[in-house]
């Protein structure tokens, strides 16, 4: 498959258009240790509007000059001066849905059949291609989806290679993530890095209740939504377990992306309209 | 078939034990000298599964299982990955894949927990869970002889139903896989009238496992399920090369294979194999990370470039034959060294769904099917979003032979868009490739083997031998 280059504005038309206005400030308590309520099963009705948001939390990092600086669990000091991530898809996952809803045994071979791809996507799925600039910590509206009549337990987001520019003009140029900065191994010298990788990966995160009380949730056009779901990435936590001096550039970028997806949190707040 | 009583017992009693075992760590496992975690290795999470072998195969005898000592058994045992000490990341959790082999007199038993040997690449919301699984591979594969009732391949014209359905409504697929070249029922045989004489094969399951990789993960046929692209080819969402925007960014990328050839629906599944991902080091351990393997991705090169080194085994079919990578040793010297390595080329060419009819409105609906293309836009003049085509490098008919060309490939009806041509008489002596048979196999100096290709039928097109083995997976669910 070969495709033409997609400027961000064009890429956004892959699915629901990116909302024109900025995201309402994400709830303060979306961090991994910030007190979001676990077990946030989210019952929705068919047709409920779901407002997706993307956010970043640099909790655990300190700003030093042009870098967010983290000392990770392996003792590496890592300064991130630029971090751009391509997110292309989000959806809610019904409780017990994509993770299987029962235990069974099969003999697979001639005579037996099993396949069911309908579980790979929920009606709440939106395909919106955006290049986010994480270093500025900005939160943003991502898109509006429509729920099915079910109870949701997880959110799925997908990062993928994208030939598009971010709002800050950064060209991702076919990569899924680009991260630049420096690191210093324990007792070692500072080493600069500029890492990219053109590979995609997804994150499946449990939903938690950010703020139990409902709020007036509206999209950028002022249209009320039943719920706002915010996926927050936590770069400081994502950098744990990474030994940059033992990784090539592509492996380093891949490790950072996987960390971002694995440590992301997904929270929701019921809209008053819902 | 596993008996009903056995299914019930497995569900109620054995599964909790097996699921628990699958979740156990195997970090302290020893390493067999053969590269596989064989009986001489320390216990892994898979070891205790052999005590429960009757939960997987009711007619097996746990007391008869032991080290594989015959040449055939050792070939299986030596080929599997040594996963001792290997852990993978699964969406932030650490998991321990395992694969082990035991043998009895007739079969090799590959026990695994169906996890990939590299960090899980989550291309869909389908989660990945360690799932006990056992594959039985016959040690003495039996080529299919001349079974009574074998259908004549020329009578398998079910694709006309797909053609009619597509022209009637491109958004409405047939309820069942229509081609007739795979089966949803009992083992089914077909006869090919080749230039070299009659040849028989058994159909693959349309939706079931046909093989197990050397990492202990099920292998599937070249079609996806009815949704979202009816019975489509999972490989047509692939990028041409590493670094190109690809599957997950594609709004229609429902299949979403990773660049090693797999996706998930609880367990990992492989519809294709990128052999670079399955390379092993001298100890049989995985030699490549996902990034290492994926970074070699080049579909055109993988289909057409000359080979310099013969491929190893990447999977075992349930008929007892190995599935090897795409570089075929076609001749060996007396010392065993390979003197002629060729690229495996499928004898299935992309002919398009349009080849199955001649309706007046065909050009309106399928006019671009099979056209030479430069990029997806050429196949989707109204835009790629919602378009049923992708521009994909395939094996295409060229004169009396074939060529690797970019064609507009229909995402639907994998079996109906490619067609097999008997090329047993083709002279490839001056070529860098050899043609495979209908099943995607080749009879070489080491015997018969399938060869994984990135063109249809990817792993296998049929069973060359009697599929007397099976893949039994306990627990989970999801989508091949």
XYZ file of C-alpha atoms in Angstrom:
754
model
C 0.000 0.000 0.000
C 1.388 3.363 -0.921
C -0.301 6.553 -0.037
C 0.232 10.191 -0.690
C 1.395 12.504 2.043
C -1.395 13.714 4.268
C -1.165 17.166 5.779
C -2.735 17.262 9.191
C -5.771 19.089 7.921
C -6.328 16.461 5.277
C -5.514 13.612 7.562
C -8.179 14.762 9.932
C -10.790 14.015 7.329
C -10.018 10.343 7.680
C -12.778 10.276 10.185
C -14.568 12.720 12.327
C -13.171 16.166 11.887
C -11.000 17.445 14.646
C -12.940 19.926 16.643
C -12.169 23.485 15.954
C -11.871 24.718 19.480
C -9.550 23.789 22.267
C -10.238 21.041 24.732
C -11.672 22.063 28.035
C -8.944 21.731 30.584
C -8.677 18.045 31.462
C -9.623 17.065 34.960
C -6.808 17.653 37.378
C -6.984 14.162 38.748
C -6.179 12.165 35.640
C -2.670 11.172 36.638
C -1.848 7.583 37.462
C -1.693 8.391 41.153
C -4.011 11.322 41.226
C -7.056 9.723 42.714
C -9.210 8.803 39.750
C -11.851 6.301 40.794
C -11.125 2.811 39.541
C -13.699 0.471 38.129
C -15.339 3.140 36.090
C -17.772 1.051 34.108
C -19.526 3.473 31.836
C -23.085 2.620 30.761
C -24.175 4.502 27.679
C -27.195 4.517 25.454
C -27.172 4.072 21.718
C -26.412 7.336 20.055
C -24.899 9.010 23.089
C -22.269 11.500 22.021
C -18.796 10.699 23.308
C -16.321 13.554 23.370
C -12.764 12.240 23.207
C -9.864 14.254 24.473
C -6.110 13.783 24.506
C -3.981 15.170 27.287
C -0.468 15.057 28.668
C 0.726 15.107 32.219
C 4.345 15.816 32.994
C 3.932 14.929 36.647
C 7.197 13.457 37.845
C 9.255 15.599 35.485
C 10.766 18.985 36.101
C 11.164 21.722 33.597
C 14.813 22.660 33.066
C 15.460 25.114 30.290
C 14.049 23.680 27.105
C 13.618 20.171 28.490
C 11.333 18.156 30.687
C 13.753 16.199 32.854
C 13.071 12.829 34.430
C 15.215 10.471 36.449
C 13.799 7.073 35.694
C 13.705 3.920 37.790
C 16.975 2.715 36.266
C 18.761 5.867 37.317
C 18.990 7.485 33.909
C 18.461 11.207 33.759
C 16.511 11.893 30.613
C 15.721 15.299 29.206
C 12.992 15.523 26.609
C 13.142 18.609 24.464
C 10.709 17.484 21.782
C 8.108 14.737 21.705
C 5.578 14.305 18.942
C 3.139 11.427 18.704
C 0.710 10.460 15.952
C -2.628 9.280 17.252
C -5.010 7.946 14.639
C -7.829 6.128 16.377
C -9.817 5.975 19.589
C -12.726 3.884 20.697
C -14.447 2.568 23.759
C -14.383 -1.136 24.491
C -17.445 -2.821 25.969
C -17.035 -4.643 29.243
C -16.171 -8.236 28.442
C -16.170 -7.461 24.759
C -12.833 -7.416 23.078
C -11.228 -9.267 25.910
C -13.470 -12.275 25.447
C -16.574 -13.025 27.369
C -16.158 -16.608 28.364
C -13.956 -19.608 28.501
C -14.296 -22.273 25.901
C -12.220 -24.966 24.328
C -11.795 -25.536 20.657
C -10.119 -28.003 18.461
C -8.949 -25.974 15.542
C -8.367 -27.796 12.363
C -10.429 -29.144 9.520
C -13.985 -29.438 10.629
C -14.080 -26.511 12.985
C -14.457 -22.841 12.417
C -14.176 -19.778 14.471
C -13.684 -16.191 13.559
C -15.325 -13.007 14.594
C -13.850 -9.722 13.665
C -16.762 -7.694 14.879
C -15.108 -7.455 18.257
C -12.183 -5.574 16.823
C -14.076 -2.323 16.631
C -16.931 -0.737 18.506
C -19.369 1.756 17.045
C -17.738 4.368 19.236
C -14.585 4.203 17.139
C -13.323 7.367 15.545
C -10.461 7.667 13.092
C -8.801 11.014 13.435
C -5.168 11.552 12.567
C -3.377 14.111 14.680
C 0.232 14.909 15.443
C 0.481 15.990 19.041
C 3.230 18.085 20.535
C 3.675 16.620 23.997
C 6.384 18.916 25.167
C 4.017 21.854 25.440
C 1.707 19.758 27.595
C -1.337 20.945 25.726
C -4.593 19.078 25.953
C -6.920 18.975 23.031
C -10.257 17.796 21.821
C -9.743 14.734 19.690
C -13.118 13.979 18.185
C -16.698 12.997 18.802
C -17.963 9.454 18.582
C -21.292 7.808 19.057
C -21.824 5.157 21.691
C -23.609 1.868 21.419
C -26.156 0.682 23.962
C -23.717 -1.007 26.259
C -21.496 -0.578 29.258
C -17.922 0.304 28.477
C -14.935 -0.620 30.586
C -11.899 0.322 28.535
C -10.648 2.792 26.007
C -8.364 1.956 23.093
C -6.119 4.433 21.359
C -3.872 3.725 18.425
C -0.647 5.402 17.439
C 0.561 4.850 13.906
C 2.980 6.128 11.314
C 1.728 9.343 9.820
C 3.047 11.543 7.102
C 1.674 14.770 8.467
C 2.605 17.937 10.278
C 1.634 18.940 13.772
C -0.011 22.197 14.680
C 3.437 23.513 15.613
C 4.687 22.747 12.121
C 6.685 19.732 13.145
C 6.874 17.183 10.314
C 6.428 13.646 11.554
C 7.243 12.444 8.041
C 5.961 8.911 8.220
C 6.924 8.121 11.762
C 4.585 7.372 14.632
C 6.698 9.103 17.224
C 9.641 11.445 17.230
C 11.405 12.167 20.490
C 14.531 14.226 20.981
C 16.586 15.268 23.962
C 19.442 13.938 25.976
C 20.187 11.329 28.576
C 22.815 10.710 31.166
C 23.465 7.221 32.451
C 24.313 6.942 36.146
C 27.829 8.331 36.408
C 27.960 8.855 32.685
C 28.215 11.743 30.307
C 25.328 13.498 28.659
C 24.386 12.111 25.262
C 21.960 13.692 22.845
C 19.366 11.615 21.000
C 16.904 12.184 18.195
C 14.801 9.056 17.833
C 11.953 8.146 15.524
C 10.191 4.977 14.503
C 7.650 4.287 11.753
C 5.792 1.553 13.621
C 2.351 1.633 15.171
C 1.042 0.321 18.448
C -2.074 0.615 20.530
C -2.964 0.952 24.169
C -5.961 -0.609 25.885
C -6.627 1.125 29.183
C -9.212 0.618 31.874
C -11.669 3.425 32.295
C -11.690 5.263 35.566
C -14.022 7.927 36.802
C -12.193 11.219 36.840
C -14.811 13.256 38.599
C -17.876 11.379 39.837
C -20.100 14.413 39.517
C -21.478 15.223 36.111
C -20.528 18.383 34.323
C -21.591 20.440 31.394
C -19.592 18.605 28.739
C -19.581 20.257 25.365
C -17.512 19.931 22.262
C -15.777 22.777 20.539
C -18.965 23.696 18.726
C -20.847 23.970 21.983
C -22.845 20.813 21.419
C -23.510 18.869 24.605
C -22.152 15.352 24.934
C -23.150 12.474 27.182
C -19.633 11.884 28.345
C -16.121 13.127 27.952
C -13.374 10.509 27.789
C -9.840 11.794 28.211
C -6.763 9.746 27.494
C -3.793 11.210 29.310
C -0.209 10.229 28.580
C 2.395 10.386 31.332
C 5.889 10.703 29.849
C 7.673 10.541 33.184
C 6.168 7.162 33.957
C 6.624 6.085 30.353
C 10.377 6.514 30.584
C 10.715 4.033 33.429
C 12.482 0.846 32.443
C 14.265 2.444 29.510
C 18.036 2.315 29.253
C 18.689 4.684 26.349
C 22.359 3.816 26.017
C 21.440 0.230 25.240
C 19.011 1.032 22.480
C 19.321 2.186 18.923
C 17.314 5.208 17.858
C 14.404 3.197 16.487
C 14.322 0.932 19.532
C 14.434 3.955 21.827
C 11.553 5.655 20.060
C 9.618 2.381 20.105
C 10.249 1.963 23.818
C 9.043 5.492 24.555
C 5.905 5.021 22.495
C 5.133 1.717 24.170
C 5.694 3.327 27.541
C 3.329 6.162 26.715
C 0.629 3.731 25.697
C 1.187 1.393 28.620
C 1.066 4.122 31.249
C -1.727 6.174 29.748
C -4.799 6.685 31.831
C -8.336 6.848 30.532
C -10.875 8.774 32.534
C -14.421 9.817 31.936
C -16.809 12.363 33.260
C -20.521 12.147 32.654
C -22.048 15.075 30.884
C -25.228 16.560 32.211
C -26.782 15.849 28.861
C -26.180 12.172 29.442
C -12.655 -34.375 17.108
C -12.509 -33.781 20.804
C -15.467 -35.427 22.482
C -18.208 -33.448 24.122
C -17.489 -34.974 27.485
C -13.903 -33.957 27.154
C -14.855 -30.418 26.242
C -17.001 -30.188 29.345
C -14.303 -31.546 31.605
C -11.753 -29.219 30.116
C -13.937 -26.247 30.730
C -14.837 -27.120 34.280
C -11.715 -28.596 35.690
C -8.665 -28.492 33.559
C -8.885 -24.946 32.398
C -8.425 -23.235 35.718
C -5.326 -25.316 36.229
C -4.052 -24.714 32.739
C -4.808 -21.036 32.786
C -2.988 -20.778 36.042
C -0.050 -22.614 34.619
C 0.022 -20.402 31.610
C 0.242 -17.392 33.832
C 3.147 -18.775 35.817
C 6.591 -17.468 35.186
C 9.183 -19.472 33.373
C 12.208 -17.328 33.941
C 14.159 -20.075 35.593
C 13.610 -22.562 32.842
C 16.611 -24.334 31.541
C 17.631 -24.463 27.968
C 17.723 -27.581 25.912
C 20.843 -28.100 23.864
C 18.726 -28.467 20.781
C 17.474 -24.905 21.058
C 13.990 -25.917 22.003
C 12.918 -26.125 25.590
C 12.749 -29.883 25.395
C 12.497 -32.524 28.093
C 16.105 -31.952 29.089
C 15.356 -28.361 29.923
C 13.990 -27.181 33.217
C 10.269 -26.743 33.671
C 8.520 -23.844 32.019
C 4.972 -22.628 32.216
C 4.175 -25.159 29.504
C 5.701 -28.207 31.146
C 2.701 -29.258 33.208
C 0.440 -29.060 30.176
C 1.801 -32.409 29.064
C 0.321 -33.999 32.185
C -3.031 -32.730 30.945
C -2.543 -33.858 27.371
C -5.823 -35.771 27.369
C -7.609 -32.495 27.950
C -6.354 -31.484 24.549
C -6.318 -34.848 22.810
C -8.559 -37.412 24.425
C -6.809 -40.317 22.730
C -3.332 -39.308 23.860
C -1.479 -40.993 26.698
C 0.432 -38.724 29.029
C 2.658 -41.570 30.129
C 3.751 -42.176 26.558
C 5.048 -38.645 26.083
C 8.745 -38.083 26.375
C 11.761 -36.680 24.690
C 11.637 -36.692 20.940
C 14.266 -39.172 19.844
C 13.437 -40.019 16.268
C 14.776 -37.919 13.439
C 11.309 -36.600 12.697
C 10.645 -35.799 16.332
C 13.983 -34.135 16.803
C 13.373 -32.003 13.747
C 10.282 -30.577 15.387
C 11.895 -30.235 18.812
C 15.009 -28.607 17.411
C 13.031 -26.115 15.385
C 10.991 -24.502 18.140
C 12.226 -21.384 19.826
C 14.099 -21.493 23.058
C 12.064 -19.035 25.077
C 13.731 -19.702 28.415
C 14.083 -16.392 30.204
C 12.170 -14.483 27.557
C 9.576 -12.046 28.802
C 7.431 -9.737 26.763
C 5.500 -6.568 27.413
C 1.756 -6.898 27.029
C 0.122 -3.519 27.268
C 2.228 -2.653 30.284
C 2.179 -6.095 31.908
C 5.051 -8.555 31.816
C 4.237 -11.956 30.310
C 6.275 -15.097 29.827
C 5.822 -16.962 26.553
C 6.632 -20.648 26.530
C 6.803 -23.434 23.981
C 7.872 -27.027 24.538
C 7.828 -30.243 22.578
C 7.244 -33.856 23.581
C 6.726 -36.879 21.401
C 5.029 -40.220 21.422
C 5.434 -42.817 18.738
C 3.180 -41.059 16.256
C 3.095 -37.383 17.028
C 5.051 -34.423 18.263
C 3.097 -32.358 20.778
C 3.877 -28.648 20.891
C 2.669 -27.091 24.130
C 2.597 -23.323 24.322
C 0.719 -20.404 25.765
C 0.141 -18.716 22.423
C 1.999 -15.535 23.251
C 4.253 -13.851 20.725
C 7.970 -13.998 21.387
C 8.251 -10.229 21.093
C 6.508 -7.377 22.849
C 2.848 -7.435 21.963
C 1.971 -4.979 19.240
C -1.639 -4.066 19.834
C -3.153 -3.078 16.532
C -6.761 -3.682 17.584
C -8.683 -3.494 20.873
C -8.510 -7.255 21.088
C -6.478 -8.009 24.166
C -3.781 -10.634 24.400
C -3.872 -13.269 27.099
C -1.698 -16.254 27.800
C -3.740 -19.210 26.606
C -2.813 -22.879 26.960
C -2.559 -24.468 23.575
C -1.302 -27.748 22.233
C -0.592 -28.732 18.666
C -0.243 -32.298 17.495
C 1.966 -32.809 14.478
C 2.173 -36.231 12.828
C 5.748 -37.519 12.709
C 5.182 -39.491 9.546
C 3.265 -37.154 7.258
C 1.180 -38.940 4.690
C 0.796 -37.314 1.287
C -2.803 -37.386 0.255
C -3.302 -40.304 -2.110
C -6.492 -40.575 -4.093
C -9.330 -40.221 -1.637
C -12.771 -41.251 -2.753
C -15.113 -38.391 -3.330
C -12.437 -35.835 -4.032
C -13.946 -32.920 -5.894
C -12.479 -31.780 -9.179
C -10.842 -28.399 -8.608
C -12.397 -27.075 -11.785
C -15.829 -27.551 -10.260
C -15.100 -25.217 -7.365
C -16.844 -22.191 -8.759
C -18.358 -20.735 -5.608
C -16.604 -17.468 -6.303
C -19.305 -16.672 -8.817
C -21.553 -16.139 -5.784
C -19.051 -13.657 -4.406
C -18.921 -11.947 -7.781
C -22.700 -11.694 -7.942
C -22.950 -10.510 -4.346
C -20.334 -7.843 -4.845
C -21.898 -6.511 -7.989
C -25.286 -6.505 -6.296
C -24.031 -4.641 -3.242
C -20.319 -4.136 -2.597
C -21.049 -3.439 1.061
C -22.836 -6.714 1.668
C -20.674 -9.818 1.838
C -21.661 -13.424 1.543
C -22.512 -15.060 4.847
C -20.021 -17.859 4.321
C -16.684 -18.100 2.593
C -17.900 -18.789 -0.919
C -14.940 -20.122 -2.886
C -15.041 -23.785 -1.960
C -11.270 -23.852 -1.590
C -11.459 -23.901 2.194
C -13.797 -25.806 4.446
C -15.993 -25.095 7.401
C -16.895 -28.742 7.729
C -15.088 -32.027 7.849
C -11.855 -32.692 6.014
C -12.556 -32.253 2.345
C -10.439 -33.352 -0.611
C -9.881 -31.944 -4.061
C -8.249 -33.299 -7.193
C -6.097 -31.216 -9.474
C -5.484 -32.419 -12.998
C -1.931 -31.225 -13.492
C 0.350 -31.655 -16.420
C 2.288 -34.124 -14.332
C -0.829 -36.105 -13.497
C -3.539 -35.999 -10.915
C -2.697 -34.395 -7.604
C -4.816 -34.394 -4.485
C -5.018 -32.013 -1.591
C -7.147 -31.318 1.434
C -8.778 -27.986 2.000
C -7.651 -25.665 4.746
C -10.159 -24.669 7.393
C -11.736 -21.376 6.399
C -11.642 -20.070 9.936
C -9.537 -22.468 11.937
C -5.886 -22.970 12.676
C -3.798 -24.954 10.243
C -0.381 -24.684 11.807
C 1.648 -23.525 14.761
C 4.656 -21.274 14.574
C 7.963 -22.197 16.146
C 7.058 -19.713 18.869
C 3.920 -21.685 19.672
C 1.275 -19.446 18.126
C -1.533 -20.607 15.804
C -1.207 -20.063 12.078
C -4.243 -19.367 9.924
C -5.236 -19.345 6.310
C -5.155 -16.413 3.913
C -8.593 -15.038 4.682
C -10.099 -13.016 7.449
C -13.653 -13.435 8.635
C -16.919 -12.019 7.302
C -16.360 -8.657 8.920
C -15.288 -6.031 8.130
C -14.039 -6.948 4.665
C -15.799 -10.179 3.773
C -13.345 -13.062 3.694
C -10.654 -10.622 2.747
C -6.931 -10.873 2.423
C -5.256 -9.581 5.578
C -2.046 -8.767 3.723
C -3.556 -6.125 1.475
C -3.371 -3.566 4.234
C 0.375 -3.926 4.486
C 2.807 -1.184 3.572
C 5.289 -1.849 0.809
C 8.268 -1.038 2.968
C 9.225 -0.297 6.529
C 8.716 3.350 7.195
C 5.608 3.738 5.106
C 2.336 4.733 6.706
C 0.352 1.564 6.981
C -2.262 -0.660 8.498
C -3.351 0.989 11.697
C -3.653 4.388 10.089
C -5.959 2.927 7.481
C -9.599 3.453 8.404
C -10.350 0.099 6.832
C -7.467 -1.627 8.532
C -9.621 -4.119 10.320
C -7.214 -6.966 9.897
C -4.284 -5.042 11.244
C -1.487 -7.557 11.092
C 1.730 -6.503 12.714
C 4.861 -6.521 10.569
C 5.686 -10.033 11.730
C 2.395 -11.309 10.277
C 0.180 -11.609 13.325
C -2.672 -9.986 15.148
C -4.636 -10.864 18.199
C -7.965 -12.041 19.390
C -6.941 -13.106 22.885
C -4.185 -15.365 21.593
C -1.828 -14.248 18.902
C -2.631 -15.425 15.360
C -0.430 -15.449 12.299
C -1.890 -15.224 8.829
C 1.538 -14.581 7.383
C 5.110 -14.834 8.549
C 7.899 -12.342 8.182
C 10.749 -14.798 8.537
C 13.081 -12.132 9.911
C 10.933 -11.998 13.028
C 11.403 -15.715 13.567
C 15.183 -15.826 13.262
C 16.923 -17.719 16.058
C 20.407 -17.417 17.445
C 22.758 -20.329 18.002
C 20.939 -21.201 21.214
C 17.594 -21.200 19.529
C 16.575 -17.963 21.189
C 14.715 -15.244 19.306
C 17.374 -13.293 17.474
C 15.329 -10.253 16.584
C 13.223 -7.766 18.471
C 10.011 -6.611 16.859
C 11.742 -3.497 15.602
C 14.573 -5.603 14.191
C 12.192 -7.871 12.330
C 9.838 -5.146 11.206
C 12.664 -2.972 9.936
C 13.423 -5.571 7.260
C 9.946 -5.233 5.800
C 10.009 -4.895 2.019
C 7.199 -6.632 0.191
C 8.579 -6.302 -3.311
C 11.969 -7.606 -2.260
C 10.382 -10.416 -0.303
C 8.452 -11.471 -3.372
C 11.053 -11.022 -6.017
C 14.631 -10.573 -4.870
C 17.152 -13.361 -5.207
C 17.890 -15.315 -2.061
C 21.353 -15.777 -0.656
C 20.631 -18.133 2.185
C 18.086 -20.868 2.686
C 15.304 -20.214 5.159
C 14.678 -22.115 8.324
C 11.491 -23.568 9.679
C 8.986 -20.980 10.904
C 5.975 -23.182 11.644
C 4.577 -26.702 11.540
C 1.467 -27.626 9.627
C -0.950 -30.054 11.229
C -0.316 -32.448 8.353
C 3.238 -32.914 9.613
C 5.116 -30.865 7.050
C 7.189 -27.846 8.034
C 6.481 -24.333 6.883
C 9.752 -22.674 6.031
C 10.726 -19.145 5.143
C 10.689 -17.878 1.554
C 14.149 -19.002 0.454
C 14.156 -22.548 -0.850
C 17.095 -24.892 -1.075
C 16.481 -26.755 -4.314
C 19.749 -28.718 -4.445
C 22.360 -29.890 -1.988
C 25.932 -31.037 -2.335
C 27.168 -34.253 -0.855
C 28.306 -32.457 2.284
C 24.800 -31.186 2.818
C 25.494 -27.618 1.821
C 22.895 -25.937 -0.298
C 24.120 -25.308 -3.818
C 21.045 -23.616 -5.237
C 18.870 -21.254 -3.230
C 15.837 -19.740 -4.881
C 13.050 -17.410 -3.925
C 9.766 -19.207 -3.353
C 7.140 -17.861 -5.711
C 3.485 -18.659 -5.338
C 1.688 -20.187 -8.300
C -1.384 -18.197 -7.336
C -1.646 -14.961 -9.286
C -3.866 -12.002 -8.600
C -6.661 -12.174 -11.145
C -9.331 -10.230 -9.317
C -12.922 -10.960 -8.448
C -13.780 -9.686 -11.895
C -12.341 -12.874 -13.328
C -15.387 -14.752 -12.060
C -18.038 -13.185 -14.245
C -18.885 -10.914 -17.093
C -21.875 -8.911 -15.956
C -22.829 -5.769 -17.858
C -22.239 -3.556 -14.822
C -18.895 -5.128 -13.948
C -16.799 -2.213 -15.107
C -18.779 0.177 -12.943
C -18.160 -1.834 -9.796
C -14.985 -3.781 -10.437
C -13.435 -1.754 -13.208
C -10.175 -1.155 -11.379
C -9.831 -4.647 -9.997
C -6.415 -5.978 -10.938
C -5.264 -2.853 -12.752
C -1.602 -1.948 -12.630
C -1.208 0.890 -10.141
C 1.364 3.234 -8.671
C -0.337 4.018 -5.382
C -3.607 3.646 -3.531
C -4.981 6.803 -5.037
C -4.856 5.177 -8.452
C -7.132 2.424 -7.184
C -9.362 4.773 -5.224
C -10.054 7.857 -7.310
C -12.807 8.909 -4.913
C -10.525 8.625 -1.929
C -9.031 5.819 0.081
C -11.491 6.155 2.943
C -14.166 3.567 2.308
C -12.468 2.304 -0.816
C -12.344 -1.459 -1.274
C -8.986 -1.464 -3.028
C -5.384 -1.042 -2.115
C -2.365 -0.945 -4.388
C -0.383 -4.007 -3.434
C 2.612 -5.833 -4.883
C 1.428 -9.263 -5.954
C 2.410 -12.134 -8.183
C 0.711 -11.313 -11.462
C 0.399 -13.089 -14.762
C 2.938 -11.841 -17.298
C 2.857 -13.586 -20.645
C 3.260 -17.268 -19.969
C 4.918 -16.572 -16.672
C 4.609 -14.232 -13.768
C 5.971 -10.957 -12.508
C 5.867 -9.004 -9.282
C 3.689 -6.005 -9.970
C 1.596 -3.496 -8.116
C -2.046 -4.150 -8.768
C -5.287 -2.782 -7.433
C -6.215 -5.540 -5.031
C -9.710 -6.007 -3.691
C -9.778 -6.178 0.088
C -12.628 -8.708 0.018
C -12.757 -12.405 -0.907
C -9.161 -13.449 -0.636
C -9.680 -16.880 -2.227
C -11.646 -15.443 -5.117
C -9.200 -12.781 -6.188
C -6.217 -15.080 -6.642
C -6.122 -18.104 -8.912
C -3.841 -21.084 -9.042
C -2.067 -22.017 -12.241
C -0.253 -25.302 -12.672
C 3.378 -24.368 -13.212
C 4.956 -27.752 -12.718
C 6.207 -27.626 -16.309
C 7.521 -24.084 -16.098
C 11.214 -23.777 -16.848
C 12.729 -21.716 -14.055
C 16.278 -22.961 -14.546
C 17.480 -19.488 -15.435
C 15.434 -17.740 -12.807
C 16.137 -16.758 -9.236
C 12.880 -18.286 -8.089
C 11.000 -21.549 -8.127
C 7.277 -22.003 -8.277
C 5.447 -23.513 -5.376
C 2.549 -25.874 -5.754
C -1.090 -25.121 -5.001
C -0.491 -25.657 -1.301
C 2.454 -23.239 -1.332
C 4.886 -26.102 -0.984
C 7.919 -27.488 -2.762
C 9.445 -30.928 -2.935
C 13.127 -30.286 -2.272
C 16.179 -32.292 -1.341
C 14.975 -32.483 2.251
C 11.481 -33.536 1.297
C 8.292 -31.573 1.035
C 7.861 -28.262 2.829
C 5.573 -25.278 2.629
C 7.155 -21.867 2.205
C 5.774 -18.685 3.699
C 5.239 -15.991 1.091
C 3.859 -12.486 1.396
C 1.605 -13.090 -1.582
C -1.436 -15.313 -1.558
C -1.785 -17.863 0.034
C 0.744 -16.520 2.575
C 1.380 -19.687 4.601
C -0.483 -22.517 2.941
C -3.027 -22.870 0.154
C -4.069 -26.367 1.149
C -2.832 -29.474 2.911
C -0.388 -31.585 0.927
C -0.682 -34.315 3.543
C -3.454 -35.781 5.601
C -4.219 -33.252 8.341
C -4.241 -35.795 11.125
C -2.880 -33.333 13.624
C -4.725 -30.442 15.191
C -4.354 -27.233 17.117
C -6.293 -27.174 20.372
C -6.580 -23.887 22.187
C -8.149 -23.606 25.602
C -9.810 -20.441 26.747
C -10.000 -17.025 25.281
C -11.803 -16.000 22.213
C -11.516 -13.572 19.440
C -10.730 -13.175 15.902
C -8.440 -15.047 13.556
